[in-house]
Amino acid sequence: MWKIVEETFNPEKQHHKETVFTIGNGYLSTRGAFEERFPAEMRATFLHGVFDDAPVVFTELANAPDWLELDIFLAGEHFRLNQGTLLSFTRTLDLRTATLTRDLRWRSPRGRETHLVFERFASLAEEHLCMVKATIRPENYSGRVEVRAGLSGEVDNLKLKHWDWVAQGVRAQEAWLQVKTCATKIELSAAMKLSMTVPGQRSHLTRLDVQNHPALAVSSNIKSGETATVLKWFTQYTSRDVKNPLKDSRRALQKYLLQDWAQLWEAHRKAWESEWERSDVIIEGDDEAQLAVRFNIFQLLIAAPRHDEHVNIGAKTLSGYGYRGHAFWDTEIFMLPFFIHTRPEIARNLLSYRWHNLPGAREKAKANGFLGAQYPWESAGTGEEVTPTWVPNPADRTSLIRIWTGDIEVHISADISYAIWKYWQSTGDESFLLERGAEVILETARFWSSRAEWNEELGRYEINDIIGPDEYHDHVDNNVYTNALACWNLKTALDLYSWLKEEHSSAWKKLNRRIRFNEKELEKWRHVIEHLYIPFDSQTKLVEQFEGYFQRRDVNLAKLEPRTNSVQALFGIEGANETQVLKQPDVLMLMYLLPDLYDHETLLVNYAYYNARTDHTFGSSLGPSIQAIMACKANDEGAYVHFIRAARADLFNVRNNAGDGIHGASAGGLWQAVIFGFAGLEHTSAGWMTHPHLPEGWTRIAFKIVDHGKELHFDVKKAF
Ligand code: BGC
């Protein structure tokens, strides 16, 4: 159960499949477009941190120069799948080795039949190296086979150009290209070599020095039944990585040229072997679940920055244009647990990104009249707020919709602190906490202490006019998720402060030089903690998602079935806002993150209430995986239905938007659903324990986690 296989090519599913067949290595990802191109494709390669300015969305990952292209001429006929006849087709993504293979037989318009096999990988062992190979076998003809391949700077982001040409060269067997992003001036340099081998034949090389598209062509005469093997080595560096990207990419190319495909692939394979060694989850008794869980883990792993602590993972990873590479709370709350527990070094990089971006968060707080650090809802290269303010209305494409999340979806500041705390608890990484994490927790606490408003009449603090995680309701007061997490952030900061002062006075002094903490602030913190309003009805045990939620119109969701669209699309933004229907259930999310706040009965009551009012199918893709966990906790048989909805999000394109890229939060949530839901992993005073809720048919879940540097193995089996 390691292979994602496609057996027919359907151009209508092209964009979805490009996403599914994305490969990557934590430095870059390349969508699964064809080497030879196809009309209306969305081929793209995204590199972490390579952002450039863009209208409306402020900044976006710039689609990098194309390294993948291979133009193939078979006895003079141009190979392309929109012409001729496809006699057979199989595309396979081997998750275990992160290698994409396409095996096909094609009959040209003139009747020439050829067997072609394409393979590609982005090396996990050497992150600046990518390789593509094609084997070409004429089946019923002999003739000249030519392959042209280059580095194309003629790329854009859905028509927006991000690269200025700087220089290029074609020398001996090498081509190179140097470009720069138009506004952010990030230099990218790439180099490549092309070779063709036909046993017993000499191949011929031509240099094609076309402006912004340096290329090489290799050709050879081939007899029917013989095979030509074409290899393309590709290296690249940017000015984010090194001082002289051109020199480094050309030097790296020379180094890798000393090795052939088999050697380079073997190093890559080994790197993946050790990756899976740490992060695989074995599920027995449900092949679909097994494959889907591995696929989603794979997506997290190919998006994970291993050597860069100045980047985060976008909501759509590096696999598509959706959300333009911007990062949300999706990373800290949904993806990070996987990294914390299997690859803590990667979690550290991701959290360090937030620490490096504290200046942007401080700016945002200050601009809004608050203290401390207010993290942006959408974050990219610099840590400034990059949520678009207005976007075209998808319903009519002419009017504009005001997006309020960047202004008032504030819970992300507490989410980041929460993730730092979880990382610390699981790793005991004291240097991280002392040098970086503590500063974020204290600065976000400061933000909350100033963001909470004192209501004189009711004698309580409130956090008003915000959006909670459930985005069907905006401009609400006292969203319980936000208030409870803010309170948690303040309490944690208070404890942390005492601990730092008492036990790490020199680290505290160093930190205090940066944050200039005034002891008087503590009084305010305590006051807010004691008086922050957290809605709860002790009679019914219901937690009201926000003030006035229960007065909104109740809708029987079952009566809307069958439907193919979200409740928001059916009722309109304002219409959905007036109902109790949720995009995702904030109260249950809160109970998941802070389980000690509520007893089991409260969980059951609220699970029943909110589960019935959530737009599970078309609401937030972040919802189903966590809902599966909460269903396990509530002993609800629906757990598997929620789980499989998340498992299929991208593989089956259930929301019809997988073409925009992988749903990274759903991928991370899926891992959590298996580990914390079905296996029921919990940290107790006696250590880690499992309380399994295996779905029907599942006979085993086996996985590892790392706790304080120690690897722990879990093997949960169904008792018969
Ligand atoms: C969800 C947010 C999420 C964002 C990016 C929105 O549709 O409501 O919770 O952070 O997508 O995935």
XYZ file of C-alpha atoms and ligand atoms in Angstrom:
732
model
C 0.000 0.000 0.000
C 2.555 2.522 -1.104
C 1.469 3.437 -4.597
C -0.965 5.992 -5.937
C -1.850 4.703 -9.372
C -3.780 6.303 -12.229
C -4.669 4.086 -15.147
C -6.355 6.386 -17.602
C -5.619 9.933 -18.544
C -8.595 12.252 -18.384
C -7.743 15.854 -19.373
C -10.723 17.089 -17.352
C -9.067 15.869 -14.189
C -5.715 17.309 -15.173
C -5.441 19.932 -12.422
C -6.571 17.588 -9.684
C -4.038 14.976 -10.776
C -1.258 17.540 -11.036
C -1.789 18.169 -7.338
C -1.969 14.488 -6.425
C 1.211 13.687 -8.350
C 3.242 16.516 -6.875
C 6.761 15.576 -5.847
C 9.002 17.537 -3.515
C 11.782 17.492 -0.970
C 11.071 20.243 1.542
C 12.964 22.761 -0.563
C 10.705 22.751 -3.582
C 7.678 20.978 -4.963
C 6.755 20.387 -8.577
C 3.211 19.654 -9.626
C 2.553 16.518 -11.614
C 2.322 18.184 -15.027
C 3.696 16.280 -18.006
C 7.294 16.734 -19.144
C 6.113 17.493 -22.692
C 3.289 19.832 -21.493
C -0.435 19.647 -22.121
C -2.916 22.403 -23.038
C -4.466 24.286 -20.081
C -2.091 22.669 -17.605
C -1.150 24.411 -14.351
C 2.450 23.247 -14.252
C 4.338 24.839 -11.422
C 7.352 24.538 -9.198
C 7.319 26.397 -5.906
C 10.316 26.983 -3.660
C 9.890 27.750 0.005
C 10.244 31.434 0.760
C 10.482 32.600 -2.851
C 7.688 35.142 -2.693
C 7.084 38.078 -4.977
C 4.594 40.941 -4.870
C 1.168 40.378 -6.394
C -1.975 42.470 -6.638
C -4.836 41.721 -4.215
C -2.999 38.935 -2.344
C 0.025 41.181 -1.590
C 2.551 38.449 -2.141
C 2.655 34.955 -3.573
C 5.077 32.110 -4.149
C 6.529 32.693 -7.593
C 6.219 29.777 -9.969
C 9.915 29.038 -10.595
C 11.568 28.469 -13.981
C 10.520 25.164 -15.474
C 13.073 22.406 -14.953
C 10.892 19.573 -16.086
C 10.412 20.112 -19.773
C 11.385 17.469 -22.323
C 10.268 18.034 -25.904
C 10.387 14.777 -27.771
C 10.496 14.303 -31.548
C 9.951 10.810 -32.872
C 11.169 10.519 -36.454
C 10.167 14.147 -36.865
C 6.783 13.917 -35.116
C 6.278 15.955 -31.967
C 5.139 13.790 -29.050
C 2.096 15.234 -27.266
C -0.891 13.593 -25.711
C -3.496 15.910 -27.200
C -2.668 14.385 -30.576
C -2.395 10.823 -31.815
C -3.718 7.897 -29.787
C -2.883 6.890 -26.266
C -2.614 3.083 -26.393
C -1.904 2.591 -22.701
C -1.216 4.848 -19.733
C -0.206 4.320 -16.119
C 1.017 6.970 -13.738
C 2.391 5.858 -10.396
C 3.547 7.834 -7.420
C 5.591 5.559 -5.237
C 5.242 7.134 -1.801
C 7.987 4.988 -0.345
C 10.626 6.376 -2.721
C 8.971 9.654 -3.717
C 9.369 8.791 -7.379
C 6.817 9.592 -10.050
C 6.639 7.281 -13.059
C 4.538 7.544 -16.190
C 4.483 4.548 -18.492
C 2.634 4.894 -21.774
C 2.345 3.722 -25.343
C 1.460 6.299 -27.946
C 0.558 6.092 -31.608
C 1.483 9.240 -33.518
C -0.879 10.770 -36.079
C 1.235 8.999 -38.729
C 0.907 5.658 -37.013
C 4.308 5.379 -35.330
C 4.017 3.527 -32.053
C 6.359 4.294 -29.181
C 6.712 3.073 -25.627
C 7.769 5.907 -23.310
C 8.577 5.793 -19.628
C 9.173 8.967 -17.627
C 10.551 9.052 -14.107
C 11.315 12.000 -11.859
C 12.361 12.796 -8.343
C 13.369 15.808 -6.273
C 16.221 14.456 -4.218
C 15.673 14.268 -0.493
C 19.352 13.506 -0.030
C 20.515 16.584 -1.966
C 17.801 19.194 -1.874
C 19.235 21.291 -4.717
C 19.058 18.378 -7.136
C 16.158 17.151 -9.287
C 16.313 14.458 -11.914
C 14.131 13.405 -14.797
C 14.595 10.380 -17.001
C 12.828 9.236 -20.147
C 13.215 5.911 -21.893
C 11.964 5.892 -25.433
C 11.417 2.752 -27.481
C 10.111 2.923 -31.052
C 7.970 -0.167 -31.572
C 7.099 -0.232 -35.261
C 9.533 2.137 -36.918
C 13.173 3.204 -36.981
C 14.281 6.807 -37.170
C 15.843 9.745 -35.461
C 14.732 10.441 -31.908
C 15.443 13.904 -30.624
C 14.864 15.367 -27.168
C 15.135 19.070 -26.460
C 15.238 20.194 -22.876
C 16.019 23.438 -21.232
C 15.423 25.801 -18.383
C 12.505 28.013 -19.121
C 12.226 31.433 -17.529
C 9.049 31.964 -19.557
C 6.817 31.045 -16.648
C 4.125 32.936 -14.784
C 1.581 32.592 -11.990
C -1.677 32.217 -13.873
C -0.571 35.015 -16.234
C 1.291 37.180 -13.687
C 5.004 37.310 -14.460
C 7.400 37.232 -11.516
C 10.841 36.796 -13.053
C 13.219 39.175 -14.766
C 15.898 37.618 -16.909
C 19.471 38.318 -15.746
C 21.823 36.068 -17.699
C 22.159 32.638 -19.259
C 24.653 30.373 -20.945
C 24.920 27.192 -22.935
C 28.374 25.650 -22.777
C 29.640 22.191 -23.581
C 26.901 19.914 -22.201
C 25.512 22.376 -19.719
C 22.885 25.111 -19.815
C 22.275 27.652 -17.089
C 19.840 30.428 -16.363
C 19.901 33.292 -13.907
C 16.696 35.194 -13.079
C 15.438 37.530 -10.366
C 11.975 38.087 -8.916
C 10.587 41.384 -10.156
C 9.828 43.081 -6.827
C 11.530 41.116 -4.073
C 14.744 40.706 -6.105
C 15.374 37.125 -5.086
C 17.922 35.645 -7.464
C 17.430 32.106 -8.684
C 20.044 30.324 -10.718
C 19.644 26.914 -12.240
C 21.851 24.620 -14.261
C 21.196 21.442 -16.203
C 22.738 18.778 -18.329
C 21.101 16.442 -20.819
C 22.310 13.095 -22.094
C 21.001 10.389 -24.393
C 22.258 6.833 -24.429
C 21.432 4.302 -27.106
C 23.444 1.087 -26.923
C 25.830 0.908 -29.857
C 24.903 4.365 -31.158
C 26.473 7.777 -30.816
C 24.201 10.590 -29.854
C 24.456 14.105 -31.121
C 24.227 17.265 -29.004
C 23.033 20.701 -30.108
C 22.976 23.917 -28.081
C 19.898 26.113 -28.260
C 20.639 29.500 -26.774
C 17.176 31.032 -26.897
C 16.648 34.161 -24.766
C 15.302 33.229 -21.307
C 15.181 29.597 -22.372
C 18.629 28.072 -22.733
C 18.356 24.482 -23.859
C 20.166 21.468 -25.181
C 19.035 18.927 -27.728
C 20.227 15.346 -27.939
C 19.429 12.997 -30.761
C 20.278 9.603 -32.113
C 19.164 7.128 -34.745
C 17.176 4.316 -33.206
C 15.950 1.090 -34.637
C 12.586 -0.364 -33.867
C 12.750 -2.231 -30.552
C 15.820 -0.336 -29.296
C 15.705 1.983 -26.319
C 17.062 5.489 -25.881
C 17.614 6.630 -22.310
C 17.500 10.360 -21.730
C 18.684 11.913 -18.487
C 18.301 15.454 -17.265
C 20.254 16.607 -14.217
C 18.989 19.815 -12.671
C 20.361 21.949 -9.846
C 19.299 25.286 -8.435
C 20.054 27.759 -5.663
C 18.560 31.085 -4.731
C 19.950 34.155 -3.009
C 17.904 33.051 0.002
C 20.283 30.080 0.332
C 23.705 31.316 -0.734
C 25.621 34.420 -1.778
C 26.297 33.316 -5.319
C 23.488 31.073 -6.562
C 24.859 30.854 -10.081
C 28.254 29.627 -8.968
C 26.711 27.148 -6.550
C 24.182 25.713 -8.961
C 26.827 25.187 -11.647
C 29.260 23.712 -9.155
C 26.592 21.379 -7.773
C 25.760 20.263 -11.296
C 29.397 19.308 -11.942
C 29.427 17.369 -8.699
C 26.256 15.407 -9.415
C 27.271 14.714 -12.994
C 29.898 12.367 -11.613
C 27.024 10.093 -10.645
C 24.401 8.452 -12.767
C 20.667 8.093 -12.178
C 20.999 4.877 -10.193
C 23.467 6.336 -7.695
C 21.618 9.593 -7.217
C 18.292 7.815 -6.928
C 19.709 5.361 -4.403
C 20.803 8.198 -2.110
C 17.331 9.715 -2.454
C 15.660 6.377 -1.754
C 17.751 5.853 1.345
C 16.846 9.305 2.653
C 13.179 8.406 2.222
C 13.696 5.065 3.890
C 14.911 6.773 7.017
C 12.096 9.318 6.765
C 9.469 6.568 6.681
C 11.276 4.676 9.390
C 10.340 7.524 11.724
C 6.981 8.577 10.426
C 5.132 5.660 8.903
C 1.791 4.596 10.315
C 0.753 1.023 9.639
C -2.945 0.299 9.381
C -4.096 -3.270 8.906
C -7.577 -4.220 7.810
C -8.363 -1.180 5.646
C -6.284 -0.735 2.499
C -7.895 2.518 1.510
C -7.154 4.079 4.886
C -3.596 2.759 4.840
C -2.832 4.289 1.472
C -4.587 7.560 2.236
C -2.768 8.020 5.535
C 0.581 7.400 3.861
C -0.329 9.767 1.042
C -1.160 12.508 3.517
C 1.984 11.924 5.572
C 3.929 12.077 2.310
C 2.372 15.464 1.573
C 3.519 16.773 4.940
C 7.007 15.395 4.456
C 7.541 16.845 0.983
C 6.448 20.262 2.224
C 8.581 20.243 5.362
C 11.533 22.635 5.426
C 14.482 20.677 6.776
C 17.222 23.277 6.454
C 15.381 26.566 6.634
C 13.880 28.197 9.706
C 12.631 31.277 7.876
C 9.744 29.587 6.103
C 6.432 28.031 7.046
C 4.140 25.611 5.213
C 1.341 27.224 3.254
C -2.243 26.051 3.663
C -1.907 24.318 0.272
C 1.663 23.229 0.992
C 3.893 23.862 -2.048
C 1.556 22.018 -4.341
C -0.685 24.625 -5.914
C -1.734 28.228 -6.348
C -4.418 28.115 -3.637
C -3.850 30.710 -0.919
C -0.682 31.707 -2.769
C 1.675 29.933 -0.393
C 0.395 31.863 2.634
C 0.559 30.144 6.019
C -2.333 30.093 8.504
C -3.071 28.430 11.859
C -3.264 25.288 9.708
C 0.436 24.761 10.398
C 0.488 25.126 14.167
C -2.733 23.371 15.050
C -3.133 20.781 12.320
C 0.249 19.938 10.789
C 2.622 20.578 13.653
C 1.591 17.703 15.941
C 2.817 15.274 13.283
C 6.202 16.999 13.169
C 6.466 17.475 16.932
C 5.964 13.774 17.497
C 7.912 12.328 14.570
C 10.317 14.999 13.292
C 10.860 17.543 16.064
C 13.720 19.243 14.191
C 11.241 20.233 11.501
C 8.758 21.448 14.117
C 11.553 23.601 15.538
C 12.207 25.146 12.130
C 8.537 25.918 11.643
C 8.166 27.492 15.077
C 11.383 29.434 14.600
C 9.776 31.012 11.554
C 7.200 32.554 13.894
C 9.915 33.759 16.243
C 11.858 35.355 13.381
C 8.664 37.072 12.355
C 7.948 38.618 15.732
C 8.772 42.104 14.354
C 5.866 41.832 11.892
C 3.539 40.650 14.659
C 4.650 43.506 16.936
C 4.024 45.954 14.119
C 0.553 44.584 13.613
C -0.301 44.853 17.307
C 1.025 48.388 17.432
C -0.818 49.479 14.321
C -4.051 48.217 15.898
C -3.341 49.966 19.197
C -2.399 46.821 21.158
C 0.629 45.674 23.090
C 2.919 42.747 22.350
C 2.639 40.632 19.250
C -0.426 40.020 17.103
C 0.354 37.439 14.468
C -1.042 37.904 10.985
C -3.888 35.660 9.941
C -2.058 34.981 6.675
C 1.702 35.096 6.717
C 4.305 34.799 3.968
C 7.906 35.940 3.571
C 8.142 38.788 6.047
C 5.559 38.048 8.723
C 3.399 41.007 7.786
C -0.339 40.566 7.393
C -0.977 39.388 3.826
C -4.651 38.467 3.942
C -6.338 40.052 0.938
C -8.826 42.726 1.949
C -11.179 42.347 -0.990
C -11.588 39.440 -3.370
C -13.848 38.909 -6.395
C -17.160 37.327 -5.494
C -17.128 33.770 -6.925
C -20.926 33.955 -7.313
C -20.906 36.743 -9.928
C -17.186 37.478 -10.540
C -17.934 41.211 -10.824
C -18.675 42.374 -7.289
C -16.117 42.272 -4.507
C -16.251 40.588 -1.117
C -14.646 42.122 1.931
C -12.409 39.601 3.687
C -12.350 40.310 7.408
C -10.110 37.506 8.607
C -6.926 39.587 8.383
C -8.525 42.228 10.578
C -10.357 40.201 13.168
C -9.553 36.475 13.118
C -7.232 36.844 16.069
C -7.054 33.368 17.591
C -3.900 32.572 15.604
C -1.705 34.385 18.154
C -2.794 31.945 20.863
C -2.590 28.988 18.459
C 1.080 29.713 17.836
C 1.834 29.915 21.563
C -0.100 26.703 22.099
C 2.011 24.922 19.470
C 5.223 26.190 21.061
C 4.079 24.854 24.401
C 3.214 21.464 22.930
C 6.614 21.318 21.257
C 8.335 22.118 24.519
C 6.322 19.554 26.470
C 7.132 16.823 24.026
C 10.791 17.623 23.319
C 12.065 19.380 26.434
C 14.038 21.591 24.031
C 15.062 24.130 26.636
C 17.306 26.206 24.413
C 14.404 26.762 22.031
C 12.059 27.761 24.821
C 14.534 30.080 26.504
C 15.866 31.727 23.381
C 12.774 31.844 21.202
C 9.555 30.233 22.382
C 9.224 32.161 25.641
C 9.441 35.451 23.816
C 6.517 34.505 21.583
C 4.388 33.291 24.506
C 5.047 36.423 26.556
C 4.520 38.793 23.670
C 1.258 37.162 22.609
C 0.083 37.230 26.248
C 0.750 40.948 26.223
C -1.357 41.236 23.133
C -4.278 39.437 24.785
C -4.051 41.530 27.924
C -4.541 44.631 25.826
C -7.013 43.111 23.382
C -9.460 42.093 26.132
C -11.932 44.878 26.835
C -13.246 45.613 30.302
C -17.048 45.683 30.472
C -17.766 47.902 33.436
C -21.433 47.021 33.594
C -20.905 43.267 33.681
C -17.616 43.371 35.553
C -15.830 41.163 33.025
C -13.361 41.210 30.201
C -14.599 40.501 26.722
C -13.050 39.962 23.316
C -15.477 41.480 20.893
C -15.958 41.860 17.190
C -13.936 38.935 15.969
C -14.072 35.799 13.848
C -13.481 32.450 15.520
C -12.277 29.391 13.606
C -15.872 28.950 12.380
C -15.809 31.497 9.603
C -19.517 31.254 8.794
C -19.947 33.734 11.656
C -18.066 36.987 11.604
C -18.069 40.080 13.805
C -19.077 38.037 16.833
C -18.475 38.762 20.505
C -16.817 36.413 22.972
C -16.103 33.470 20.750
C -15.412 30.783 23.300
C -12.504 29.224 21.415
C -10.714 32.552 21.184
C -11.423 33.613 24.759
C -10.397 30.280 26.259
C -7.204 30.080 24.221
C -6.375 33.703 25.080
C -6.854 32.902 28.750
C -4.670 29.818 28.374
C -2.004 31.955 26.662
C -2.022 34.423 29.565
C -1.880 31.715 32.232
C 0.934 29.906 30.467
C 2.860 33.147 30.113
C 2.416 33.856 33.806
C 3.835 30.464 34.794
C 6.587 30.784 32.265
C 7.525 34.184 33.600
C 7.948 32.867 37.172
C 9.910 29.871 35.948
C 12.224 32.023 33.862
C 12.881 34.473 36.677
C 13.429 31.802 39.270
C 15.274 29.157 37.357
C 16.829 30.804 34.341
C 17.706 34.280 35.474
C 20.456 34.888 32.946
C 18.266 33.769 30.023
C 15.479 35.921 31.437
C 17.746 38.976 31.624
C 18.749 38.487 28.028
C 15.161 38.120 26.941
C 14.037 41.034 29.025
C 16.494 43.289 27.253
C 14.412 42.684 24.174
C 10.909 42.766 25.594
C 11.391 45.227 28.503
C 8.864 43.626 30.736
C 7.257 45.668 33.453
C 6.159 43.729 36.546
C 3.020 45.843 36.723
C 1.792 44.075 33.620
C 1.379 40.916 35.690
C -1.417 42.429 37.717
C -3.356 43.151 34.578
C -2.715 39.653 33.294
C -4.071 38.134 36.482
C -7.096 40.373 36.360
C -7.849 39.391 32.779
C -7.369 35.694 33.552
C -9.805 35.897 36.450
C -12.420 37.943 34.650
C -12.280 36.955 31.004
C -15.735 35.832 29.978
C -15.866 32.172 28.917
C -19.464 31.313 27.987
C -20.863 28.214 29.747
C -24.347 27.204 30.859
C -23.936 25.011 33.922
C -27.600 23.910 33.709
C -27.546 22.492 30.207
C -23.752 22.039 30.070
C -23.865 23.676 26.677
C -21.028 25.958 25.715
C -22.296 28.750 23.517
C -19.917 29.232 20.608
C -20.255 33.000 20.896
C -22.662 35.387 22.519
C -26.057 35.189 20.878
C -25.299 32.048 18.883
C -28.258 30.163 20.356
C -30.583 32.928 19.171
C -29.618 32.388 15.550
C -31.898 30.419 13.265
C -31.598 26.674 13.647
C -31.455 24.775 10.365
C -32.111 21.109 9.867
C -29.136 20.193 7.706
C -30.632 16.846 6.713
C -33.435 18.714 4.953
C -30.928 20.403 2.646
C -29.723 17.072 1.285
C -28.820 16.121 -1.337
C -26.587 19.114 -1.980
C -23.329 19.733 -3.793
C -22.417 23.019 -2.220
C -21.596 24.557 1.138
C -24.294 26.091 3.310
C -22.579 29.420 2.809
C -22.869 29.056 -0.962
C -26.561 28.087 -0.586
C -27.573 30.817 1.855
C -25.030 33.504 0.992
C -22.496 34.978 3.401
C -25.064 36.968 5.375
C -27.650 34.204 5.195
C -25.283 31.617 6.699
C -24.188 34.116 9.357
C -27.795 34.300 10.572
C -28.044 30.547 11.151
C -26.513 28.146 13.638
C -24.814 26.161 10.878
C -21.059 25.942 11.399
C -18.199 25.775 8.978
C -16.287 24.009 11.721
C -17.198 23.470 15.378
C -15.149 25.811 17.557
C -16.428 24.395 20.834
C -15.309 20.876 19.956
C -11.973 22.152 18.704
C -11.495 23.861 22.040
C -12.370 20.669 23.896
C -9.807 18.861 21.789
C -7.003 21.311 22.481
C -7.749 21.993 26.143
C -9.437 18.790 27.342
C -8.996 19.579 31.022
C -11.398 22.507 30.846
C -14.491 20.331 30.534
C -15.756 17.069 31.991
C -16.853 14.117 29.886
C -20.549 14.828 30.213
C -20.025 18.349 28.913
C -18.111 16.916 25.988
C -20.963 14.535 25.169
C -23.642 17.224 25.343
C -21.676 19.597 23.161
C -20.619 16.926 20.722
C -24.242 16.022 20.106
C -25.281 19.644 19.721
C -22.548 20.888 17.433
C -22.048 17.737 15.404
C -25.626 18.089 14.176
C -25.059 21.707 13.138
C -21.777 21.438 11.263
C -21.449 21.606 7.497
C -19.180 18.564 7.489
C -19.157 17.843 3.774
C -18.648 21.288 2.305
C -17.664 23.455 5.260
C -14.055 23.662 6.312
C -11.645 20.961 5.148
C -10.026 21.398 8.552
C -13.083 20.051 10.330
C -13.505 16.337 9.525
C -10.234 14.982 10.943
C -10.692 16.655 14.320
C -14.356 15.692 14.254
C -13.241 12.069 13.874
C -11.182 12.414 17.060
C -14.030 14.010 18.964
C -16.377 11.297 17.716
C -13.981 8.716 19.193
C -14.023 10.576 22.483
C -17.813 10.708 22.384
C -18.027 7.048 21.348
C -19.939 8.059 18.264
C -20.043 5.566 15.425
C -19.701 8.419 12.956
C -15.949 8.685 13.590
C -15.010 6.724 10.494
C -17.269 8.773 8.233
C -15.480 11.947 9.347
C -12.102 10.280 9.010
C -12.684 9.005 5.507
C -13.990 12.399 4.429
C -10.615 13.866 5.413
C -8.742 10.914 3.926
C -10.392 11.476 0.542
C -10.164 15.277 0.518
C -7.393 15.384 -2.061
C -7.219 11.856 -3.422
C -10.884 11.984 -4.441
C -11.191 15.734 -4.850
C -14.288 15.719 -2.649
C -14.453 19.494 -2.397
C -13.743 20.031 -6.043
C -10.786 22.279 -5.318
C -7.879 19.848 -5.014
C -6.492 21.389 -8.219
C -5.549 24.423 -6.106
C -3.230 22.269 -4.015
C -3.148 19.813 -1.154
C -5.242 20.608 1.934
C -2.273 20.628 4.308
C -4.321 20.990 7.480
C -6.492 18.054 6.530
C -3.333 16.004 5.892
C -1.973 16.865 9.339
C -5.372 16.337 10.914
C -5.594 12.893 9.368
C -2.428 11.796 11.169
C -3.905 13.149 14.395
C -7.187 11.324 13.742
C -5.385 7.989 13.560
C -3.013 8.589 16.460
C -5.151 10.570 18.919
C -8.529 9.335 17.688
C -8.465 5.681 16.644
C -5.328 4.674 18.552
C -6.397 7.044 21.340
C -2.859 8.100 22.272
C -2.891 10.257 25.371
C -0.272 11.642 27.673
C -1.194 10.774 31.246
C 0.609 11.050 34.569
C 1.777 7.492 33.915
C 3.207 8.431 30.516
C 1.846 7.818 27.037
C -1.131 5.442 26.898
C -3.450 4.330 24.122
C -7.238 4.021 24.428
C -8.067 2.456 21.088
C -11.287 3.007 19.161
C -10.475 0.913 16.116
C -12.992 1.326 13.311
C -14.723 -1.736 12.004
C -12.389 -3.926 10.009
C -9.205 -2.365 11.393
C -7.075 -4.972 13.095
C -3.936 -3.012 13.841
C -2.399 0.458 14.043
C 1.365 0.662 14.545
C 3.407 3.850 14.752
C 6.280 5.576 16.502
C 6.606 8.862 18.267
C 9.618 10.644 19.732
C 9.342 11.879 23.281
C 12.229 13.877 24.739
C 14.509 12.366 22.113
C 13.407 8.817 22.838
C 11.625 6.750 20.231
C 8.488 5.026 21.486
C 6.758 2.269 19.530
C 3.040 1.633 19.664
C 1.318 -1.396 18.285
C -2.415 -1.356 18.820
C -4.169 -4.575 17.888
C -7.807 -5.453 17.868
C -8.658 -7.911 20.600
C -10.584 -10.848 19.147
C -10.613 27.919 6.883
C -9.516 28.366 7.814
C -8.183 27.963 7.214
C -8.032 28.490 5.804
C -6.788 27.972 5.134
C -10.377 28.529 5.516
O -11.358 28.120 4.617
O -11.863 28.317 7.392
O -9.687 27.783 9.086
O -7.153 28.427 8.019
O -9.125 28.080 5.028
O -6.825 26.587 5.016
